Short mmCIF file of C-alpha atoms in Angstrom, two decimals:
data_model
loop_
_atom_site.label_atom_id
_atom_site.label_comp_id
_atom_site.label_asym_id
_atom_site.label_seq_id
_atom_site.Cartn_x
_atom_site.Cartn_y
_atom_site.Cartn_z
CA MET I 1 -15.45 7.29 15.26
CA SER I 2 -12.86 7.33 14.40
CA GLU I 3 -10.68 4.66 13.04
CA HIS I 4 -6.98 3.66 12.20
CA ASN I 5 -6.04 -0.06 11.11
CA SER I 6 -4.54 -1.45 8.66
CA ILE I 7 -6.39 -4.82 7.12
CA MET I 8 -4.34 -7.71 4.38
CA MET I 9 -7.30 -8.63 2.36
CA THR I 10 -7.96 -10.27 -0.39
CA ASN I 11 -8.36 -9.71 -3.84
CA ARG I 12 -10.89 -11.51 -7.14
CA GLN I 13 -7.06 -13.18 -8.20
CA GLY I 14 -6.86 -14.61 -4.38
CA LYS I 15 -3.83 -12.31 -3.74
CA THR I 16 -2.85 -10.44 -0.35
CA LEU I 17 -3.20 -6.42 0.13
CA SER I 18 -1.59 -4.63 2.40
CA VAL I 19 -4.34 -1.89 3.15
CA GLN I 20 -4.45 1.42 5.36
CA ILE I 21 -8.06 2.88 7.31
CA ASN I 22 -7.48 7.06 8.64
CA GLY I 23 -10.07 9.03 9.46
CA PRO I 24 -14.34 9.03 10.12
CA GLU I 25 -16.01 6.02 9.59
CA ASN I 26 -18.98 8.02 7.59
CA ALA I 27 -16.61 10.59 6.12
CA PRO I 28 -15.94 10.43 2.65
CA ALA I 29 -13.38 8.07 1.63
CA ILE I 30 -10.99 9.66 -0.46
CA VAL I 31 -7.95 6.85 -1.76
CA PHE I 32 -4.03 7.58 -2.24
CA SER I 33 -2.45 5.07 -4.82
CA ASN I 34 1.20 5.02 -4.66
CA SER I 35 3.65 4.96 -7.03
CA LEU I 36 6.13 1.77 -8.79
CA GLY I 37 8.53 1.82 -6.31
CA THR I 38 7.05 2.76 -3.30
CA ASP I 39 4.85 1.60 -0.42
CA HIS I 40 1.46 3.87 1.22
CA SER I 41 4.20 5.97 2.88
CA MET I 42 5.07 8.46 0.77
CA TRP I 43 1.15 10.10 2.07
CA GLN I 44 1.65 10.16 4.76
CA PRO I 45 1.30 14.62 4.42
CA GLN I 46 -1.99 14.42 2.84
CA LEU I 47 -3.33 11.29 5.44
CA GLU I 48 -1.79 14.46 8.85
CA ALA I 49 -3.94 16.46 6.76
CA LEU I 50 -6.99 15.00 5.70
CA LYS I 51 -7.82 12.72 8.23
CA SER I 52 -9.89 14.49 10.71
CA GLN I 53 -12.54 15.39 7.80
CA TYR I 54 -11.83 12.65 4.87
CA ARG I 55 -11.91 8.65 5.79
CA VAL I 56 -7.97 7.86 4.05
CA VAL I 57 -6.97 4.38 3.17
CA THR I 58 -4.10 4.29 1.29
CA TYR I 59 -2.19 0.30 -0.05
CA ASP I 60 0.82 -0.97 -0.82
CA THR I 61 0.18 -1.53 -5.50
CA ARG I 62 0.54 -5.65 -5.76
CA GLY I 63 4.31 -6.26 -5.67
CA HIS I 64 5.01 -3.30 -3.12
CA GLY I 65 5.57 -2.76 0.63
CA GLN I 66 3.56 -5.71 1.97
CA SER I 67 1.06 -6.76 -1.09
CA ASP I 68 2.33 -9.49 -2.44
CA VAL I 69 3.73 -9.99 -5.95
CA ILE I 70 1.17 -10.68 -8.68
CA LYS I 71 2.75 -12.22 -12.11
CA ASN I 72 1.13 -11.39 -15.30
CA THR I 73 0.15 -7.21 -13.68
CA THR I 74 -1.69 -5.64 -16.70
CA LEU I 75 -3.19 -1.86 -16.38
CA GLN I 76 -5.78 -3.04 -15.57
CA ASN I 77 -4.92 -5.36 -12.91
CA LEU I 78 -3.95 -2.10 -10.93
CA GLY I 79 -7.31 -0.40 -11.40
CA GLU I 80 -9.20 -3.80 -10.22
CA ASP I 81 -7.07 -4.10 -7.30
CA VAL I 82 -8.69 -0.17 -6.50
CA ILE I 83 -12.32 -1.30 -6.59
CA ASP I 84 -12.31 -4.87 -4.60
CA ILE I 85 -10.63 -3.05 -1.89
CA LEU I 86 -13.74 -0.51 -2.66
CA ASN I 87 -15.00 -3.51 -1.96
CA ALA I 88 -13.92 -4.63 1.06
CA LEU I 89 -14.52 -1.55 2.86
CA ASN I 90 -17.81 -1.14 1.53
CA ILE I 91 -17.34 1.59 0.79
CA GLU I 92 -20.03 2.99 -2.07
CA LYS I 93 -17.60 6.14 -4.04
CA ALA I 94 -14.60 7.28 -3.60
CA HIS I 95 -12.32 10.36 -4.81
CA PHE I 96 -9.08 8.85 -5.98
CA CYS I 97 -5.70 10.38 -6.22
CA GLY I 98 -2.85 8.29 -7.93
CA ILE I 99 0.86 9.46 -8.68
CA SER I 100 3.08 7.73 -11.46
CA MET I 101 1.33 4.50 -12.25
CA GLY I 102 -1.15 4.69 -9.44
CA GLY I 103 -2.21 8.23 -12.26
CA MET I 104 -2.66 6.00 -14.66
CA THR I 105 -4.24 3.70 -12.15
CA ALA I 106 -6.66 6.75 -11.88
CA LEU I 107 -6.97 7.59 -15.29
CA TRP I 108 -8.40 3.41 -15.80
CA LEU I 109 -11.18 3.94 -13.30
CA GLY I 110 -12.01 7.54 -15.13
CA ILE I 111 -12.62 5.29 -18.17
CA TYR I 112 -14.20 1.95 -16.99
CA GLN I 113 -15.32 1.52 -13.46
CA ALA I 114 -16.47 6.18 -13.01
CA GLN I 115 -19.14 4.78 -11.24
CA ARG I 116 -17.22 4.22 -8.29
CA PHE I 117 -15.62 7.38 -8.07
CA HIS I 118 -16.92 11.48 -7.62
CA SER I 119 -13.25 11.62 -8.69
CA ILE I 120 -10.20 10.64 -10.10
CA THR I 121 -6.85 12.95 -9.56
CA VAL I 122 -3.57 11.82 -12.25
CA ALA I 123 -0.74 13.39 -9.89
CA ASN I 124 2.71 13.09 -12.45
CA SER I 125 1.55 10.78 -14.54
CA ALA I 126 0.32 10.79 -18.97
CA ALA I 127 -2.66 8.60 -21.01
CA LYS I 128 1.22 6.67 -21.95
CA ILE I 129 4.63 7.27 -19.73
CA TRP I 130 7.68 6.22 -21.64
CA THR I 131 8.22 3.04 -24.13
CA GLU I 132 7.41 0.00 -24.27
CA GLU I 133 11.08 -1.19 -24.71
CA GLY I 134 12.45 0.33 -22.29
CA TRP I 135 10.15 -0.69 -18.89
CA ASN I 136 10.74 -4.25 -20.50
CA ALA I 137 14.26 -3.30 -20.91
CA ARG I 138 14.17 -2.15 -17.18
CA ALA I 139 11.60 -5.33 -15.70
CA ASP I 140 14.96 -7.73 -18.16
CA ALA I 141 17.60 -5.52 -15.72
CA VAL I 142 15.95 -5.51 -12.70
CA GLU I 143 15.25 -9.35 -12.38
CA ALA I 144 18.35 -9.88 -13.68
CA ASN I 145 20.63 -7.63 -10.83
CA GLY I 146 18.08 -6.16 -8.46
CA LEU I 147 16.88 -2.58 -7.71
CA SER I 148 20.37 -1.38 -6.13
CA ASP I 149 21.52 0.64 -9.28
CA LEU I 150 17.86 2.44 -9.60
CA VAL I 151 18.81 3.49 -5.52
CA ALA I 152 21.72 5.17 -6.41
CA SER I 153 20.40 7.10 -9.13
CA THR I 154 16.72 7.26 -8.04
CA HIS I 155 16.61 10.82 -6.09
CA THR I 156 17.74 12.37 -10.12
CA ARG I 157 14.27 11.22 -11.32
CA TRP I 158 12.01 11.90 -7.84
CA PHE I 159 13.43 15.48 -6.86
CA SER I 160 14.17 17.89 -8.20
CA ASP I 161 18.25 20.35 -8.02
CA LYS I 162 16.36 22.42 -5.39
CA PHE I 163 15.14 19.67 -3.38
CA ASP I 164 17.33 19.45 -0.20
CA TYR I 165 15.94 15.52 -0.24
CA GLN I 166 18.97 13.72 2.29
CA ASN I 167 18.02 15.96 5.10
CA ASN I 168 13.84 15.81 4.76
CA VAL I 169 12.54 12.45 6.64
CA LEU I 170 9.25 11.61 4.36
CA ALA I 171 12.30 11.37 0.60
CA GLN I 172 14.83 9.01 2.88
CA GLN I 173 12.24 6.69 3.75
CA THR I 174 10.68 7.08 0.48
CA ILE I 175 14.61 5.65 -0.91
CA GLN I 176 14.36 3.19 0.34
CA SER I 177 11.10 2.14 0.32
CA LEU I 178 12.39 1.68 -3.48
CA ALA I 179 15.31 -0.27 -1.55
CA HIS I 180 12.52 -3.04 -0.26
CA THR I 181 10.40 -3.56 -3.50
CA PRO I 182 10.47 -6.94 -4.24
CA ALA I 183 13.00 -6.53 -7.55
CA LYS I 184 10.22 -9.50 -8.85
CA GLY I 185 6.84 -7.17 -7.60
CA TYR I 186 8.67 -4.39 -9.64
CA ALA I 187 9.55 -5.59 -13.15
CA ASN I 188 6.01 -7.21 -12.63
CA ALA I 189 4.74 -3.45 -12.52
CA CYS I 190 7.30 -2.07 -15.07
CA ARG I 191 5.79 -4.28 -18.01
CA ALA I 192 2.27 -3.94 -16.89
CA LEU I 193 3.49 0.36 -17.55
CA ALA I 194 4.85 -1.36 -21.35
CA THR I 195 2.09 -2.23 -22.00
CA ALA I 196 -0.09 0.93 -20.48
CA ASP I 197 -1.74 3.23 -23.12
CA VAL I 198 -5.07 5.00 -22.78
CA ARG I 199 -4.63 7.86 -25.71
CA GLU I 200 -8.14 6.69 -27.04
CA GLN I 201 -10.35 5.95 -24.42
CA ILE I 202 -9.46 8.97 -21.84
CA SER I 203 -11.70 11.36 -23.38
CA SER I 204 -14.28 9.15 -22.27
CA ILE I 205 -13.81 10.42 -18.90
CA THR I 206 -16.69 12.13 -17.42
CA VAL I 207 -15.77 12.24 -13.66
CA PRO I 208 -14.74 15.47 -12.31
CA THR I 209 -10.41 15.21 -13.37
CA LEU I 210 -7.56 16.89 -11.32
CA ILE I 211 -4.24 16.63 -13.70
CA ILE I 212 -0.68 17.80 -10.96
CA ALA I 213 2.46 18.15 -13.34
CA GLY I 214 5.84 19.02 -11.84
CA ALA I 215 7.40 21.64 -13.78
CA ALA I 216 11.00 20.04 -13.43
CA GLU I 217 9.74 17.15 -14.44
CA PRO I 218 12.11 14.59 -16.20
CA VAL I 219 9.79 11.38 -17.33
CA THR I 220 5.52 12.47 -16.76
CA THR I 221 6.56 16.02 -18.45
CA ILE I 222 3.74 19.37 -18.31
CA MET I 223 3.25 18.56 -22.08
CA ASP I 224 1.73 14.76 -21.21
CA GLY I 225 -0.80 17.16 -18.51
CA GLU I 226 -1.31 19.66 -21.87
CA PHE I 227 -2.23 16.23 -23.81
CA MET I 228 -4.88 14.85 -20.91
CA GLN I 229 -5.87 17.75 -19.96
CA GLN I 230 -7.49 18.57 -23.86
CA HIS I 231 -9.28 15.39 -24.26
CA ILE I 232 -10.64 14.62 -20.86
CA LYS I 233 -13.49 17.69 -20.92
CA GLY I 234 -13.60 19.97 -17.96
CA SER I 235 -10.19 18.69 -16.59
CA GLN I 236 -8.14 21.11 -14.40
CA LEU I 237 -4.42 21.30 -15.02
CA TYR I 238 -2.16 22.83 -12.33
CA VAL I 239 1.78 22.51 -12.09
CA ILE I 240 3.55 22.64 -8.61
CA GLU I 241 7.14 23.71 -9.05
CA ALA I 242 8.94 19.63 -8.52
CA SER I 243 9.98 17.27 -9.94
CA HIS I 244 8.52 13.22 -10.54
CA LEU I 245 7.36 13.06 -6.20
CA SER I 246 5.12 17.02 -6.52
CA ASN I 247 3.41 15.74 -2.29
CA ILE I 248 6.51 15.02 -1.24
CA GLU I 249 9.21 17.36 -2.65
CA GLN I 250 5.88 19.99 -2.46
CA PRO I 251 3.40 18.52 0.55
CA GLU I 252 1.59 21.83 1.07
CA ALA I 253 0.79 22.84 -2.69
CA PHE I 254 0.04 19.46 -3.60
CA THR I 255 -2.48 19.43 -0.40
CA GLN I 256 -3.88 22.81 -0.67
CA VAL I 257 -4.55 21.97 -4.42
CA PHE I 258 -6.57 18.82 -4.38
CA SER I 259 -8.15 19.72 -0.80
CA GLN I 260 -9.63 22.65 -2.79
CA PHE I 261 -10.35 20.75 -5.58
CA ILE I 262 -12.28 18.09 -4.08
CA LYS I 263 -14.72 20.42 -1.44
CA SER I 264 -15.52 22.11 -4.85
CA ILE I 265 -16.85 18.78 -6.33
CA GLN I 266 -18.64 18.09 -2.55
#
């Protein structure tokens, strides 16, 4: 029985999260977690490629897309939302793949909720991203002025010069999703990232871990990927010729690396 539905579910804080489920009900589950300022639709290429064999769960991270804006958000909250989604869908164990902010969520889950996951994939992310001052200043600016300044320059961070983002439908949609992200939701996520630092904890991760880095990545660099690989026992690092949103810039390469990794685990 294949299903495709979108549900609004309530997390442990009584707030609403928007969740989408695709694929056969009894197939192994994969949860995809979006980057800062995007929504679940950024995973379209991976969803299309995998939904015939997997139960694919996507969701809008709190403060993004159709999910509630929730103040005083921390990395722990981002991780607990995922556990709440698994519980609501009666999924005992899943593969988890997060990009950027979602990659930090993956690390938190690998540290604190490993029993719920077959694997974690940490794409274009780091055990600590950027600086506390930088994130807090960005949060303040977005709350004061909205997201339009960021929208105008975002393609320079998200995509490499080689990528024709202007003629790529998904890239354009994703830039639009940033324009539609609630400023308060974006700012709350920035503040969560400001204090998120799991460099000391990641060596405790024992769940199979794939790390994907972008070769042209200005934010979460290959060095960040190497740091995680050195500290997470048995983890694999794969570099894709892309910038920050590698799953959109190089969808076939991303999906191939990811699907080979999860197939090797089952």
